[in-house]
CSV table of C-alpha atoms and ligand atoms in Angstrom, one decimal:
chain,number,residue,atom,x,y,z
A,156,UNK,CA,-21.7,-6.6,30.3
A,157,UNK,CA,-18.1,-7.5,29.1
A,158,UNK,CA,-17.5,-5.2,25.6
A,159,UNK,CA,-16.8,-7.2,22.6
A,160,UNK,CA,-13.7,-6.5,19.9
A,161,UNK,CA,-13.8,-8.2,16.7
A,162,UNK,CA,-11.0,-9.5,15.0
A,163,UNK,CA,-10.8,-9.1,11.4
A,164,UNK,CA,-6.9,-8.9,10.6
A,165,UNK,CA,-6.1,-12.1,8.8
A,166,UNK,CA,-2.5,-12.5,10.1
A,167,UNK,CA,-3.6,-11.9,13.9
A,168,UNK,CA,-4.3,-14.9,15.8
A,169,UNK,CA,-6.2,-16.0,19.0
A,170,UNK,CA,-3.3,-16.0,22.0
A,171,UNK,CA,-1.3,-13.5,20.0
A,172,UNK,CA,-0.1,-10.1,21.6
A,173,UNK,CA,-3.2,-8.6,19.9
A,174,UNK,CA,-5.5,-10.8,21.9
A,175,UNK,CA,-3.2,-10.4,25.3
A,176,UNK,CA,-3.5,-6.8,24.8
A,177,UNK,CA,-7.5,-6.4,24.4
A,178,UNK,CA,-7.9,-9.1,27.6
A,179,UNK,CA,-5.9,-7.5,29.6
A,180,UNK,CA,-7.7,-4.4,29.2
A,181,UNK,CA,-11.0,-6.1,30.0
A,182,UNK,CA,-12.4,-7.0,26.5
A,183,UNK,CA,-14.0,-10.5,25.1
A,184,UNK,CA,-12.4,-11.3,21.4
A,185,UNK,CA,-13.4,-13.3,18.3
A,186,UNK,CA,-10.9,-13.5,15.6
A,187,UNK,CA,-12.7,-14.1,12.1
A,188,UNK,CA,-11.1,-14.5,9.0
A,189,UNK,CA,-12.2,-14.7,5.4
A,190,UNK,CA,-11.4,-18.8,4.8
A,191,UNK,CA,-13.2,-18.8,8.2
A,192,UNK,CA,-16.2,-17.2,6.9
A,193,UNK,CA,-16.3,-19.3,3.6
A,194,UNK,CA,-16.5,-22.5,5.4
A,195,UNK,CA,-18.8,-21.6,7.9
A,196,UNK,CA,-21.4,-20.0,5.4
A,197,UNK,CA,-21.1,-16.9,8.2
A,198,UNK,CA,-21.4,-13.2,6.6
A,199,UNK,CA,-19.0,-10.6,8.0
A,200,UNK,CA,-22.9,-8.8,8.7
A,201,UNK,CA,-23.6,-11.5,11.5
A,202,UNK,CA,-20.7,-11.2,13.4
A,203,UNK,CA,-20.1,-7.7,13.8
A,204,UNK,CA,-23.8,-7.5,15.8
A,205,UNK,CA,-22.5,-7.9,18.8
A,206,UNK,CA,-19.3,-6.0,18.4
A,207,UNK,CA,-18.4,-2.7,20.1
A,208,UNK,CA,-15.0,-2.5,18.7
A,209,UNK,CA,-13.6,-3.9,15.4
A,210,UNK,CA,-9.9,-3.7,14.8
A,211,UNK,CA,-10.1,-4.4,10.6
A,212,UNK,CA,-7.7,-5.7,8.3
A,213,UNK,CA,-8.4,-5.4,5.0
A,214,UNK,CA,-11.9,-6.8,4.8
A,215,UNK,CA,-15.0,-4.6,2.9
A,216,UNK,CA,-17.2,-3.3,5.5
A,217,UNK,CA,-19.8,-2.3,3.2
A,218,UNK,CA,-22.7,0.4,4.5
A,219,UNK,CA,-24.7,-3.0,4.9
A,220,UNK,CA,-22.2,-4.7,7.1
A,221,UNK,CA,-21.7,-1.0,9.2
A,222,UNK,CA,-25.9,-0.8,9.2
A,223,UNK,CA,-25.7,-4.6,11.1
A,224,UNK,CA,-23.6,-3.3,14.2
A,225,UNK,CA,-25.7,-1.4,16.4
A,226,UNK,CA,-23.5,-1.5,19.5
A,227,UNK,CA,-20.0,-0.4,17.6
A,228,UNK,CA,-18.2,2.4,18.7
A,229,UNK,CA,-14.9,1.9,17.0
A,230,UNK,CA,-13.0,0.6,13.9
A,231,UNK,CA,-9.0,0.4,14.4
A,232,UNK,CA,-8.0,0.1,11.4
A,233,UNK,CA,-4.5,-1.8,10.8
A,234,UNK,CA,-2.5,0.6,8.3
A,235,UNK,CA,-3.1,3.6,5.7
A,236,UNK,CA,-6.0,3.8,3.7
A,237,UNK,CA,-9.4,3.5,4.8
A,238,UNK,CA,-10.7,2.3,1.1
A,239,UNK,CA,-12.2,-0.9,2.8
A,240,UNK,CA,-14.6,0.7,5.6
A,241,UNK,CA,-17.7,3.3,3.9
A,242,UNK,CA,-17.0,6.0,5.7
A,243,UNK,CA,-19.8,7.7,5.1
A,244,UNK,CA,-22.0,4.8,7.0
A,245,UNK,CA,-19.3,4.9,9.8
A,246,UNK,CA,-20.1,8.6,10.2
A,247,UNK,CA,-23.4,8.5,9.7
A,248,UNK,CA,-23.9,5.5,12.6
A,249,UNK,CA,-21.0,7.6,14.6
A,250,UNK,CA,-19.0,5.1,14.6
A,251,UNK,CA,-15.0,6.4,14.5
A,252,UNK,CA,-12.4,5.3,12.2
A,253,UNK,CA,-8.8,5.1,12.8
A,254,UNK,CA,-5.7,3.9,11.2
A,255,UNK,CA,-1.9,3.4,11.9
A,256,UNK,CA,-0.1,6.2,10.4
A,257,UNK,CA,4.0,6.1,10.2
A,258,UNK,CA,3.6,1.8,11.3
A,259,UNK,CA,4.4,0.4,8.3
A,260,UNK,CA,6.7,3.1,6.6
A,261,UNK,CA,9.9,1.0,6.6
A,262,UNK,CA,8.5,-2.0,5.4
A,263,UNK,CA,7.0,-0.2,2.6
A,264,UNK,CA,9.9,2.0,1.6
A,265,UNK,CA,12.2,-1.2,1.7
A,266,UNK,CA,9.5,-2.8,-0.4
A,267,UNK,CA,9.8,0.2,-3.1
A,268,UNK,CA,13.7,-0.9,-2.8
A,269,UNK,CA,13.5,-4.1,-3.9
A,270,UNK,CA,11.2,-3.4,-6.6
A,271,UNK,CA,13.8,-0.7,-7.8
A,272,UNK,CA,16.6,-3.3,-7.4
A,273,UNK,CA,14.5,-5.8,-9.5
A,274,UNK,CA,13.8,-3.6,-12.3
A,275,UNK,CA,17.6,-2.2,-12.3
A,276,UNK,CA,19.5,-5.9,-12.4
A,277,UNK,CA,16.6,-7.8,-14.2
A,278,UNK,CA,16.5,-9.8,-11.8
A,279,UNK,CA,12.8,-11.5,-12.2
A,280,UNK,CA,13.8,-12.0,-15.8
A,281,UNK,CA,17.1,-13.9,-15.0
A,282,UNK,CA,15.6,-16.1,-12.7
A,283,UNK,CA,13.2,-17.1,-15.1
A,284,UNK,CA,15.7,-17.7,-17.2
A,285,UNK,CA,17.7,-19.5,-15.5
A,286,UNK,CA,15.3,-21.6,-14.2
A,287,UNK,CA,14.2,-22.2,-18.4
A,288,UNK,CA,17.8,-23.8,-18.5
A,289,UNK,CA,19.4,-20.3,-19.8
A,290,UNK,CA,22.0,-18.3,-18.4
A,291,UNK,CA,22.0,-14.9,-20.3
A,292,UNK,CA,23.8,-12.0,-18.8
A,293,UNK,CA,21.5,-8.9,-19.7
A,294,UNK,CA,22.9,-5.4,-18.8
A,295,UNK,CA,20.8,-3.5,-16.1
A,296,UNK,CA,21.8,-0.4,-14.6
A,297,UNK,CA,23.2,1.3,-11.1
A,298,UNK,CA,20.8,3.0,-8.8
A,299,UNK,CA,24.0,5.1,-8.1
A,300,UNK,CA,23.4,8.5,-9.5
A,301,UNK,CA,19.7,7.1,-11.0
A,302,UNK,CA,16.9,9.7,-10.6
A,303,UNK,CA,14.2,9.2,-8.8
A,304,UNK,CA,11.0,11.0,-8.7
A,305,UNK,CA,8.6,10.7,-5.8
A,306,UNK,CA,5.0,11.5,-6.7
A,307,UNK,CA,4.0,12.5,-2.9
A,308,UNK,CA,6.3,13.2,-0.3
A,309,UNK,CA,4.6,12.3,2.9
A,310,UNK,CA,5.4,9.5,5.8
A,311,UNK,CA,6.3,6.4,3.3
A,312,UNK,CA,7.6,9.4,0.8
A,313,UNK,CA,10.2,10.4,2.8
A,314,UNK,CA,11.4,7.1,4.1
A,315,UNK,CA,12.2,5.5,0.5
A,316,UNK,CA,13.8,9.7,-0.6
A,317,UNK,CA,16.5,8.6,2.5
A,318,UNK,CA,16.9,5.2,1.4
A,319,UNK,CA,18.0,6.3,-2.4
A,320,UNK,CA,20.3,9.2,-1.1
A,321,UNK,CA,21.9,6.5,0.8
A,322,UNK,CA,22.1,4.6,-2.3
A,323,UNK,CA,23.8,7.7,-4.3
A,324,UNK,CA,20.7,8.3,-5.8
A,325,UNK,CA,19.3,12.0,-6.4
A,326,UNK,CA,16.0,12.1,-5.6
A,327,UNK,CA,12.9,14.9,-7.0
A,328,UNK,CA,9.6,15.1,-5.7
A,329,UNK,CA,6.3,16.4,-6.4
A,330,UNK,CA,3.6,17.1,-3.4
A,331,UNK,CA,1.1,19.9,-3.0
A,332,UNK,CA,2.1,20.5,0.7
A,333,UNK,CA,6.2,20.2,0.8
A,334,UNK,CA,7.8,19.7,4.3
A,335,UNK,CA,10.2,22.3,3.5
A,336,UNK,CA,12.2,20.7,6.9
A,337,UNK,CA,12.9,18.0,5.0
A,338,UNK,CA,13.6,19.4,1.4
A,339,UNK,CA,16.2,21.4,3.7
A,340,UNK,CA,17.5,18.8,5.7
A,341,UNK,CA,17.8,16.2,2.9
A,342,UNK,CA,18.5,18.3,-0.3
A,343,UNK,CA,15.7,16.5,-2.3
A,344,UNK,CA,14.7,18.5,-4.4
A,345,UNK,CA,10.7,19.6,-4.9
A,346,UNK,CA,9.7,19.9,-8.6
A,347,UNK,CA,6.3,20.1,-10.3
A,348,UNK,CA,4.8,16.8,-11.3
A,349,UNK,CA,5.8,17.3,-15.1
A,350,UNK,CA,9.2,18.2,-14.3
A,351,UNK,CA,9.1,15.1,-12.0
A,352,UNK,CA,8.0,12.9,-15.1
A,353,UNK,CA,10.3,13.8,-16.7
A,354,UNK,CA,13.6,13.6,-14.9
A,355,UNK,CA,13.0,10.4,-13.3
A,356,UNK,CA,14.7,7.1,-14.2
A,357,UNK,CA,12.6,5.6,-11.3
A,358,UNK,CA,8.8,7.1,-10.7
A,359,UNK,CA,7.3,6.0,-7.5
A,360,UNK,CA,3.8,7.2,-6.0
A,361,UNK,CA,2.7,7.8,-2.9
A,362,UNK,CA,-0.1,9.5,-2.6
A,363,UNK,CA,-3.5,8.3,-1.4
A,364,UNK,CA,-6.5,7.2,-3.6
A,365,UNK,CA,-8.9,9.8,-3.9
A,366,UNK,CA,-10.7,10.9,-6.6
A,367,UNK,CA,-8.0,13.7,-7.4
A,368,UNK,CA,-5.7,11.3,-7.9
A,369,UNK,CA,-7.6,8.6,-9.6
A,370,UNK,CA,-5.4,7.7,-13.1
A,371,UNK,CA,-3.6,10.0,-12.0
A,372,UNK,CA,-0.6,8.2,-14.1
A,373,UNK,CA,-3.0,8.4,-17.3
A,374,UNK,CA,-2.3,8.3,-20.8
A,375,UNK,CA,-1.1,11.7,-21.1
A,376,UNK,CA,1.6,11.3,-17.9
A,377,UNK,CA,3.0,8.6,-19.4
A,378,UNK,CA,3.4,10.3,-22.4
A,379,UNK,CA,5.6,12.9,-20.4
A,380,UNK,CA,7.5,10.3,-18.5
A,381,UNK,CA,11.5,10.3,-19.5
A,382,UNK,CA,12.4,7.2,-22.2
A,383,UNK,CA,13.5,4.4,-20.9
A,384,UNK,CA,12.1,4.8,-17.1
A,385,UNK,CA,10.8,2.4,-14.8
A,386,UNK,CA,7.3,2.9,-13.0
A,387,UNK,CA,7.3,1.7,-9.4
A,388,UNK,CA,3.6,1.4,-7.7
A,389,UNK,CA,3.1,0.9,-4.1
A,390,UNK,CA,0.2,3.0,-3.3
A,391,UNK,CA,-2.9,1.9,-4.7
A,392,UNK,CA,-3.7,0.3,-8.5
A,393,UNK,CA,-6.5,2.9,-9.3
A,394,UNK,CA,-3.8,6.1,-9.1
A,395,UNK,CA,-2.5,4.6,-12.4
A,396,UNK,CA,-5.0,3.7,-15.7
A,397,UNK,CA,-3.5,0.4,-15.8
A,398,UNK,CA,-5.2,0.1,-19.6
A,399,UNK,CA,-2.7,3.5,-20.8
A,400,UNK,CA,0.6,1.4,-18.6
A,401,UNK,CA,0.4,-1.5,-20.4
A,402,UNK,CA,0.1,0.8,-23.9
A,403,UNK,CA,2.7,2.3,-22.7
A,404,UNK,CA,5.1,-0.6,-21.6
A,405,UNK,CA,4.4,-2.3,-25.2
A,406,UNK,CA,5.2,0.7,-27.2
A,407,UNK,CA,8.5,0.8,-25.2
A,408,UNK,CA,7.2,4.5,-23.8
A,409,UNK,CA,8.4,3.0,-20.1
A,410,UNK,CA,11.2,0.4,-20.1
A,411,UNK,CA,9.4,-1.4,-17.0
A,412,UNK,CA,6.8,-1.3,-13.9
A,413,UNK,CA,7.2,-3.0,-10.8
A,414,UNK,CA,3.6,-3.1,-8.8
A,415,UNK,CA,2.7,-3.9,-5.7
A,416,UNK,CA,-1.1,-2.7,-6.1
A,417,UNK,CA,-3.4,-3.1,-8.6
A,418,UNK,CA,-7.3,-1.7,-9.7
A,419,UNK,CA,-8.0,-5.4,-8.9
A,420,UNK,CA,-7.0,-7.6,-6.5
A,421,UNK,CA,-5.8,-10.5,-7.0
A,422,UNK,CA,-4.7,-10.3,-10.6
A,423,UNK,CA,-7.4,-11.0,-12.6
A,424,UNK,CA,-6.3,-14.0,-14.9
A,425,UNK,CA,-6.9,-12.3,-18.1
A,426,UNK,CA,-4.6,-8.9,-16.8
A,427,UNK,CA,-3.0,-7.6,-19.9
A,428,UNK,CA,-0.1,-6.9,-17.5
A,429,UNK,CA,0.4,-11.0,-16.8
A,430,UNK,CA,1.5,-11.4,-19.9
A,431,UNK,CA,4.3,-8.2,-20.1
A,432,UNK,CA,7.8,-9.4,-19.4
A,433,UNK,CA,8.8,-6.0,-17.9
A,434,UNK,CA,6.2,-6.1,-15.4
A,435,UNK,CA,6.9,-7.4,-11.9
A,436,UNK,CA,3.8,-7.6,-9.7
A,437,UNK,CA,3.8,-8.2,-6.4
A,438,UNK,CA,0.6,-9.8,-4.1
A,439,UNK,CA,-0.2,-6.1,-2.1
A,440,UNK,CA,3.2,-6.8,0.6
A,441,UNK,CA,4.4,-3.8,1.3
A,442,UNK,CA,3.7,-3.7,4.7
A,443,UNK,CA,3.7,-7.6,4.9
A,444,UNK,CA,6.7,-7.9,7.6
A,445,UNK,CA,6.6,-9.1,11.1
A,446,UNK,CA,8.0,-6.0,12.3
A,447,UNK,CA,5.4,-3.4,10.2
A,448,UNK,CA,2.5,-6.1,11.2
A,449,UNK,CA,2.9,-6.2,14.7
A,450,UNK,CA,3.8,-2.1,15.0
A,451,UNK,CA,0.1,-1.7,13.4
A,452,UNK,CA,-1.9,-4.3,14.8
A,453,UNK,CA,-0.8,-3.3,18.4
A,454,UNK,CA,-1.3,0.6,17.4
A,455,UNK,CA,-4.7,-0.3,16.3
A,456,UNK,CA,-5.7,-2.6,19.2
A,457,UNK,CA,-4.7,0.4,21.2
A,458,UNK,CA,-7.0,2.7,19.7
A,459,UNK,CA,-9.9,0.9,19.9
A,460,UNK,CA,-9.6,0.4,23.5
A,461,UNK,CA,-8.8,4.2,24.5
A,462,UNK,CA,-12.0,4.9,22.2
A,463,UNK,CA,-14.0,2.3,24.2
A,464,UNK,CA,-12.7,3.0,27.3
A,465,UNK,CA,-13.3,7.1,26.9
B,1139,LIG,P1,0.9,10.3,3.6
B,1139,LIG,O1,-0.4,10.9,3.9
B,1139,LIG,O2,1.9,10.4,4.7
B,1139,LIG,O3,1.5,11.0,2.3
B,1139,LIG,C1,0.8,11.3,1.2
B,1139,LIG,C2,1.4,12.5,0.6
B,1139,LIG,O4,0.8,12.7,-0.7
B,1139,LIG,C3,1.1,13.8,1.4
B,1139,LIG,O5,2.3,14.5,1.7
B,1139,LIG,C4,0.2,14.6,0.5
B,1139,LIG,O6,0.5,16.0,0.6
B,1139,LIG,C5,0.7,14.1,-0.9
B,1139,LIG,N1,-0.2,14.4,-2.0
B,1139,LIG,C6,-1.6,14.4,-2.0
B,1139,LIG,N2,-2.1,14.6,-3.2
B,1139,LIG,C7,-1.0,14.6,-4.1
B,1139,LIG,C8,-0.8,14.8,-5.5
B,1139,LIG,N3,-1.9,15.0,-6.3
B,1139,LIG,N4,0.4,14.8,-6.0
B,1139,LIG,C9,1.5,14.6,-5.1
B,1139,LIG,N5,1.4,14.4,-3.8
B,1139,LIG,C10,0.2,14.5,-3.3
B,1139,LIG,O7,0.7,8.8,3.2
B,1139,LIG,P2,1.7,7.5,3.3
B,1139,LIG,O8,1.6,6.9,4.6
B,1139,LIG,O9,3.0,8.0,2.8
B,1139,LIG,O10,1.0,6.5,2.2
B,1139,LIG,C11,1.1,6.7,0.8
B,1139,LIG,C12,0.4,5.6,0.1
B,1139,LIG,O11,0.9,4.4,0.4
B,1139,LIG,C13,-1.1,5.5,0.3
B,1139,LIG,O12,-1.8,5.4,-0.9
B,1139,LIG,C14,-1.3,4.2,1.0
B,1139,LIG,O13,-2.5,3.6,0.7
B,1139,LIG,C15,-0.1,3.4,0.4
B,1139,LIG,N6,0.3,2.3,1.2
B,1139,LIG,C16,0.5,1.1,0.6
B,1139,LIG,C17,0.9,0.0,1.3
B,1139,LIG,C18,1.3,-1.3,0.7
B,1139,LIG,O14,1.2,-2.4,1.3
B,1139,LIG,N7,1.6,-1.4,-0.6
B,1139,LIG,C19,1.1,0.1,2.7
B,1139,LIG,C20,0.9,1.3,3.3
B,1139,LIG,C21,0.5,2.4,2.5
């Protein structure tokens, strides 16, 4: 019997490379997607019966939904972060998990970039300005010679420490398990995470969620955090207590945060942080290029197939 691999990603498409690439090695597809789902009244539970491989986006497959797919082997999972799939049901059903380590680095680091950029120049402010008939010419600041301070120093870590030396910034970090290589090779600097808080003009995270670093950016780190610095969050909402952030941005404790994850996602409509004029959020696209997209979908395609093909 041909082995079946389900589809979950929502950006990949039948007749994609995705598809050419599980065909070609002998596997039937079936691409789902959430609006899918909704309008065919069809749980994520029915369809993965039949499955023997899944390669997952960013779908919640519940113990449930793992509990309804007694032939599957295999989850690919495209990029970091395995908070969507109960790992604890996958092992217990002994079913593997893997992700895309490294894929979408880049696109993330550039992502942390931008948000920098946009909380330096004011620029989400000016446009709305501008667009309100004003034309106001606020002062921001350089990133030349800024500070920033890199909670975790691993594969996206790194990335964004070269991009800011490139820019002239100098850039501290704090992480548990230094690649001393790279401290070396780069002159970053590797600091304890107070001293980190407290140097930075620009704090980014990039550690996982787990629960050592849940609010891990509480109250009482933001307390610490230098006057007048900007919090950048591309990692995932629940490191920071987002309750203490926006104490903390109205009090004027932080001058600005720029997020790209949040607890909850989407934005609930009632978000204290909505209604915060030095708060930039963005919809969860760090790794949301072409480039980091196709990198991870093709990495986890590949996976699945070498675990179903042994
Ligand atoms: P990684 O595993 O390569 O690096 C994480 C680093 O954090 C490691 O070096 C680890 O030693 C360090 N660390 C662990 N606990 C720490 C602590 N308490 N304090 C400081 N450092 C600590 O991971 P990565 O690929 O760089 O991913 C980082 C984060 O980015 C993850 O949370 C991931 O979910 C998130 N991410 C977000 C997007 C997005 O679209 N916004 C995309 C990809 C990844």
């Amino acid at each position: 019997m041909t082995m079946r691999v389900l589809v979950t990603t929502s950006y990949l498409k039948p007749g994609g490379e995705v598809d050419r690439l599980l065909s070609d090695a002998g596997f039937d597809t079936v691409f789902t997607t959430p609006a899918q789902r909704q309008t065919s009244g069809t749980p994520l539970a029915d369809l993965v019966r039949d499955a023997d491989g899944i390669v997952a986006g960013t779908d919640a497959f519940t113990a449930d939904v793992i509990e309804s797919a007694p032939r599957l082997k295999v989850f690919g999972r495209c990029g970091v972060g395995y908070d969507n799939i109960d790992l604890a049901a996958a092992n217990r059903c002994g079913i593997a998990v893997t992700f895309t380590p490294g894929a979408n680095r880049r696109s993330v680091a550039e992502h942390v970039l931008a948000l920098m950029l946009n909380c330096a120049r004011l620029i989400p402010q000016n446009i709305a300005s501008v667009r309100a008939g004003r034309w106001e010419q606020r002062s921001g600041r350089e990133l030349d010679g800024a500070v920033l301070g890199l909670i975790g120093l691993g594969s996206i870590g790194k990335t964004v420490a070269r991009l800011a030396l490139a820019l002239g910034m100098r850039v501290v970090a704090h992480d548990p398990y230094p690649d001393n290589d790279f401290l070396a090779e780069t002159g970053v600097q590797a600091h304890t995470f107070d001293e980190v808080l407290a140097e930075a003009d620009f704090l980014s995270l990039h550690i996982f969620l787990d629960d050592s670093t849940r609010h891990l950016i509480d109250a009482s780190a933001l307390r610490k955090v230098k006057p007048g610095a900007f919090l950048i969050n591309t990692a995932r909402g629940e490191v920071v207590d987002e309750a203490a952030l926006a104490d903390a941005l109205e009090n004027g404790a932080l001058a600005g945060a720029a997020l790209d994850v949040l607890a909850e996602e989407p934005m609930p409509l009632d978000s204290r942080l909505r209604r915060l004029d030095n708060v930039v959020v963005t919809a969860h696209i760090g790794a949301a290029t072409e480039q980091a997209r196709s990198r991870s979908s093709l990495m986890a395609a590949q996976q699945v197939i070498d675990a179903l093909q042994g």
